[in-house]
PDB file of C-alpha atoms in Angstrom:
ATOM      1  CA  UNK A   1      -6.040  31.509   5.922  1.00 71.00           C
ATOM      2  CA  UNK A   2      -8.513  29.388   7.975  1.00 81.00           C
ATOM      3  CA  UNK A   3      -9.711  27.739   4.296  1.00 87.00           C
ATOM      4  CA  UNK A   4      -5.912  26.757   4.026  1.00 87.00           C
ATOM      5  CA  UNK A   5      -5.721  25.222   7.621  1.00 90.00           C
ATOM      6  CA  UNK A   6      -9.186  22.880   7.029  1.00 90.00           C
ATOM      7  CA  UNK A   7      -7.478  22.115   3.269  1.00 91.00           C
ATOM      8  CA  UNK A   8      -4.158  21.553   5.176  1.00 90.00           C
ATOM      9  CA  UNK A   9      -5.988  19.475   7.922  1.00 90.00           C
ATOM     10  CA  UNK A  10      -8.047  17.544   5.827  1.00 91.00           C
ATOM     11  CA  UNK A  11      -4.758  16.684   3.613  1.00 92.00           C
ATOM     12  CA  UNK A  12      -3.147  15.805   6.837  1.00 92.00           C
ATOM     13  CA  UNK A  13      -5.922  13.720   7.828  1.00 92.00           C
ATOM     14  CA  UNK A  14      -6.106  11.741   4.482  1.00 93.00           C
ATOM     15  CA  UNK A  15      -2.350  11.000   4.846  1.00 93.00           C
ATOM     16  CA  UNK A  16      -2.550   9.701   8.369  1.00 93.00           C
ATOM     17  CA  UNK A  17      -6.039   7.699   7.203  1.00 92.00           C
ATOM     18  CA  UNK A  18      -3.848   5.860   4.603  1.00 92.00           C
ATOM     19  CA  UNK A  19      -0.768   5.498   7.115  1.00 91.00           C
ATOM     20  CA  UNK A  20      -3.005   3.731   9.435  1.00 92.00           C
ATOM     21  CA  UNK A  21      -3.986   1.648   7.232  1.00 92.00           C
ATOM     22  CA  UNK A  22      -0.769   0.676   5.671  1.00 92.00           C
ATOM     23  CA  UNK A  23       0.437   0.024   9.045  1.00 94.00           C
ATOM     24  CA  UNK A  24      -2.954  -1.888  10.387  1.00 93.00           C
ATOM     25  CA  UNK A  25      -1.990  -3.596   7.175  1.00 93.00           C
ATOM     26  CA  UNK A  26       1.708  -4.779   7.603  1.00 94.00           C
ATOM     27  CA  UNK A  27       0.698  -5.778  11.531  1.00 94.00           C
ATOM     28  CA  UNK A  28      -1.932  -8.193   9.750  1.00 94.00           C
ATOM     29  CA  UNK A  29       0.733  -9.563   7.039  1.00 94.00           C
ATOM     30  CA  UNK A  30       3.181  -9.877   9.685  1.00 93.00           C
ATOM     31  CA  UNK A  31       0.713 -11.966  12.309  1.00 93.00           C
ATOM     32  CA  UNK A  32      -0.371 -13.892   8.885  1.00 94.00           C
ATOM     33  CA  UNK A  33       2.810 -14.830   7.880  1.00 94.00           C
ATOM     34  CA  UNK A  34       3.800 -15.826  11.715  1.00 93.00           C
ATOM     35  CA  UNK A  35       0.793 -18.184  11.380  1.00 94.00           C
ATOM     36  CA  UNK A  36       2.095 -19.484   8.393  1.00 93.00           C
ATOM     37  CA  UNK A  37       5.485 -20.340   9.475  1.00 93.00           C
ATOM     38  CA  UNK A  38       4.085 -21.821  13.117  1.00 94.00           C
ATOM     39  CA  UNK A  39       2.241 -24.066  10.884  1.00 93.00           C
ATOM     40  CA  UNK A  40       4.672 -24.543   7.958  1.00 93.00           C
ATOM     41  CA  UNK A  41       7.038 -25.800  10.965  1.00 94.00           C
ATOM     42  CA  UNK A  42       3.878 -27.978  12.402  1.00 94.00           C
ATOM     43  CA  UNK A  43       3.609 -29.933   9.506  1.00 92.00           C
ATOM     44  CA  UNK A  44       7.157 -30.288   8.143  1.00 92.00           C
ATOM     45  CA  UNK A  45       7.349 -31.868  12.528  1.00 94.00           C
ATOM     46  CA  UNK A  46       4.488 -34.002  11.553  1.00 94.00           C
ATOM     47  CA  UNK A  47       5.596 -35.153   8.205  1.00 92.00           C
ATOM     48  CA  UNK A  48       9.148 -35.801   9.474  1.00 93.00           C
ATOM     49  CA  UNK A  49       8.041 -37.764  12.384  1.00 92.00           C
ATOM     50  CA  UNK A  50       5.515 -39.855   9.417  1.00 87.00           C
ATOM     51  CA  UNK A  51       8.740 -40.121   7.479  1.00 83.00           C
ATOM     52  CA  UNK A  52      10.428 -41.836  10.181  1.00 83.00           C
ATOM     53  CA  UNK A  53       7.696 -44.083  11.009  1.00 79.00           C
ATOM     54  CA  UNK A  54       7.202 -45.137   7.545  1.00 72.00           C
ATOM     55  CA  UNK A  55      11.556 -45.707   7.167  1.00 75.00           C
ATOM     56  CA  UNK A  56      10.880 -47.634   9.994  1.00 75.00           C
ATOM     57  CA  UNK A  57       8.175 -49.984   8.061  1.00 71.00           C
ATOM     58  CA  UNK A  58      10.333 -50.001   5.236  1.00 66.00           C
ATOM     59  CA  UNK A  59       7.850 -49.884   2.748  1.00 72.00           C
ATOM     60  CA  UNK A  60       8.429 -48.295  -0.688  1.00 75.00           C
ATOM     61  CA  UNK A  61       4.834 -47.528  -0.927  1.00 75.00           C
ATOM     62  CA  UNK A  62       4.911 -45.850   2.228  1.00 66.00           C
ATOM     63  CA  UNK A  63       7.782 -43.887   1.589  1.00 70.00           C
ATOM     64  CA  UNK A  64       6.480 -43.087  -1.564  1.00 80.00           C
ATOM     65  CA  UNK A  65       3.121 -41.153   0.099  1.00 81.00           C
ATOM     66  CA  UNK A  66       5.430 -39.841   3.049  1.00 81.00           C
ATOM     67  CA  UNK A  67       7.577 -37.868   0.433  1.00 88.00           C
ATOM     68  CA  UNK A  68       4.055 -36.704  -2.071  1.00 91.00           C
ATOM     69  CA  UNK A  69       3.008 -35.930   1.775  1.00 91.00           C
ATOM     70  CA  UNK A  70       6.383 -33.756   2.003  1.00 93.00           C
ATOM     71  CA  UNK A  71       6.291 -32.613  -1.000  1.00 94.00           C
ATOM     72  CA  UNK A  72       2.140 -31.351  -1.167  1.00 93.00           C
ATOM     73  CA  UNK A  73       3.058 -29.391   2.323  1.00 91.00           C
ATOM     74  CA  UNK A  74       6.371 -28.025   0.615  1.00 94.00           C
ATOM     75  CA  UNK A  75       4.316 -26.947  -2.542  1.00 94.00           C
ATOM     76  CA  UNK A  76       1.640 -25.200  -0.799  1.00 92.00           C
ATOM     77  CA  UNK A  77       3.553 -23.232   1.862  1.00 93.00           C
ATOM     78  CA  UNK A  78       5.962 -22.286  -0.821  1.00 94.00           C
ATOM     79  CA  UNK A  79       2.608 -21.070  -3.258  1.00 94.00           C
ATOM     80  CA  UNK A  80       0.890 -19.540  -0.593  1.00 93.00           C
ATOM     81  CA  UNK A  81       4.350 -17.652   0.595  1.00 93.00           C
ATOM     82  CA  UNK A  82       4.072 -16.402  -3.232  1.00 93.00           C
ATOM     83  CA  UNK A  83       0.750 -15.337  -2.931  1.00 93.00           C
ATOM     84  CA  UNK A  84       1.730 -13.100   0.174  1.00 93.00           C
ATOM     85  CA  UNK A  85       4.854 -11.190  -1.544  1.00 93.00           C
ATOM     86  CA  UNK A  86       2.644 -10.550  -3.983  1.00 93.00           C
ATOM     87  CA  UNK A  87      -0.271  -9.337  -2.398  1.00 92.00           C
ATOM     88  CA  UNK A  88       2.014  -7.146  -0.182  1.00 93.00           C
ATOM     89  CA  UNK A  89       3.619  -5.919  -3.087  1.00 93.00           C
ATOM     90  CA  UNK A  90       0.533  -4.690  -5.264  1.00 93.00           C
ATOM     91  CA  UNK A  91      -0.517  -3.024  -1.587  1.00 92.00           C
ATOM     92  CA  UNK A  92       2.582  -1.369  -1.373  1.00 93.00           C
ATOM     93  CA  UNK A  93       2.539  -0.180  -4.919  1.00 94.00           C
ATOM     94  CA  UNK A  94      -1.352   0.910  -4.108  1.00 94.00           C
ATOM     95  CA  UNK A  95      -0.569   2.991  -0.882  1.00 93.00           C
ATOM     96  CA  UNK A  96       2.060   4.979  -3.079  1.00 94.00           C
ATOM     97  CA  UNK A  97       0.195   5.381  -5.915  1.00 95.00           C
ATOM     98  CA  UNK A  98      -2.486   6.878  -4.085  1.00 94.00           C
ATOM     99  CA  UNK A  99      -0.203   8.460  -1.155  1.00 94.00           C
ATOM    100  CA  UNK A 100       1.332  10.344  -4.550  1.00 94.00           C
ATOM    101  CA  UNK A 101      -2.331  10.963  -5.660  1.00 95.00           C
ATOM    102  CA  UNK A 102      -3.210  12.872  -2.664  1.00 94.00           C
ATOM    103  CA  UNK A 103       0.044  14.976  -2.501  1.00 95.00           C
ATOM    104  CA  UNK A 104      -0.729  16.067  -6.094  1.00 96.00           C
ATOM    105  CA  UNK A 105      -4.215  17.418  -5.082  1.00 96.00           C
ATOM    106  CA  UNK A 106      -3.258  19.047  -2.722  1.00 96.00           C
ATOM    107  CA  UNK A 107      -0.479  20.737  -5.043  1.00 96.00           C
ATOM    108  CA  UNK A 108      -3.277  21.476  -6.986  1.00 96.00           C
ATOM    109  CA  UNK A 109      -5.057  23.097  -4.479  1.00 95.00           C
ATOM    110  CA  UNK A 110      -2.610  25.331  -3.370  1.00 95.00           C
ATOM    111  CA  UNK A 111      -1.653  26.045  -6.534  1.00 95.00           C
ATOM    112  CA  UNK A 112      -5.518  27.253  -7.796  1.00 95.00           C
ATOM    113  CA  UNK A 113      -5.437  28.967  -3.928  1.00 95.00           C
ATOM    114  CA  UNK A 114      -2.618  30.597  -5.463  1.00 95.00           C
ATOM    115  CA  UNK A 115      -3.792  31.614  -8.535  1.00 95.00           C
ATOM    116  CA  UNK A 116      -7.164  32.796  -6.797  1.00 95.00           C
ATOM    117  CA  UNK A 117      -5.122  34.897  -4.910  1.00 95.00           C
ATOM    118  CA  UNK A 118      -3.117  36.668  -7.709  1.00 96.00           C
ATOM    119  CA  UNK A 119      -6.607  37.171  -9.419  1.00 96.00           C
ATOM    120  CA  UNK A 120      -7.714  38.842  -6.545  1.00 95.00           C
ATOM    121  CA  UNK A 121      -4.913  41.077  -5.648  1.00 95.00           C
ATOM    122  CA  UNK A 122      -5.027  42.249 -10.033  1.00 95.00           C
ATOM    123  CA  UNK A 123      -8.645  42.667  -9.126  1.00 94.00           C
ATOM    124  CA  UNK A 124      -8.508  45.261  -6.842  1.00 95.00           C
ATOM    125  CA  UNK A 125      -5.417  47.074  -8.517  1.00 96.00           C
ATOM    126  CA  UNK A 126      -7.758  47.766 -11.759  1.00 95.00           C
ATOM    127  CA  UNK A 127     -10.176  48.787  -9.172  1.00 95.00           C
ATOM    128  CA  UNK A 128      -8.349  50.991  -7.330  1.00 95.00           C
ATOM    129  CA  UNK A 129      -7.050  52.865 -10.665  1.00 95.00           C
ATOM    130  CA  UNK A 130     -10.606  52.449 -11.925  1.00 94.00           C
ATOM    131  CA  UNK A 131     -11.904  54.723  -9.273  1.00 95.00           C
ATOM    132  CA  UNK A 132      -8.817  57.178  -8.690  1.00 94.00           C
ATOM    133  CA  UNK A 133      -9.726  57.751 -12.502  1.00 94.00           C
ATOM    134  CA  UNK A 134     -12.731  58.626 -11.989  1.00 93.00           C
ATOM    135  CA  UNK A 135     -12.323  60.763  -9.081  1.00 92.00           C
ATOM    136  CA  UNK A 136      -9.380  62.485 -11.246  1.00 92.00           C
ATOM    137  CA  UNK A 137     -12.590  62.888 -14.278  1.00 90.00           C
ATOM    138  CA  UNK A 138     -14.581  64.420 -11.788  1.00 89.00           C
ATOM    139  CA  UNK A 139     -12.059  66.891 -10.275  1.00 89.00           C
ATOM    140  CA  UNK A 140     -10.900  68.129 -13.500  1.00 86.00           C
ATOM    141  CA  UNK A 141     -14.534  68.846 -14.876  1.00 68.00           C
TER     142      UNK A 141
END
């Protein structure tokens, strides 16, 4: 019984290990992305405020670099929000794969317990007859 309550504990313990992790995790992806978007919303301020300087020149060269200016800021916030739905993803998927991993060995554990258990209890009921045999052999010689 106490080896079940260490396996049990230690099972428990590996499951909140992972939790804490997954949720350490999504508190850093969420403070990430926050970043992102404070500065995704910086530089489309900055770039708009360009824009309007350069409308202001009227230059179709200058327009020309305010909009590849636009467009470069656009490109990488929208690759690098990519990157994150990914990389959150594949985490995800890895905390349930191995969230699932766990559960089953600790099926498996319980399940040998089990089995040790059965073994055990077979064990002694061949012993017991073993012995009230040869108690019986005894008695009747």
């Amino acid at each position: 019984v106490f080896k079940r309550m260490v396996l049990e504990n230690k099972a428990a313990s590996a499951i909140q290990t992972c939790f804490r992790g997954y949720h350490g995790f999504i508190l850093f992806v969420v403070a990430k992305f926050s970043a992102v978007q404070i500065q995704a919303c910086t530089r489309s301020h900055l770039a708009k405020r360009l824009l309007k300087r350069l409308r202001q020149d009227n230059t179709m060269a200058l327009q020309n670099a305010a909009a590849t200016v636009i467009q470069s800021c656009f490109r990488g916030y929208r690759d690098y929000t990519g990157f994150l739905v990914k990389s959150f993803s594949s985490i995800q998927i890895q905390s349930h794969v191995r969230c699932y991993q766990a559960r089953c060995h600790v099926r498996r554990l319980n399940e040998e317990k089990q089995e040790e258990e059965r073994m055990i209890y077979h064990l002694t009921k061949i012993q017991a007859n073993w012995r009230r045999y040869l108690v019986f052999k005894r008695m009747v010689l």
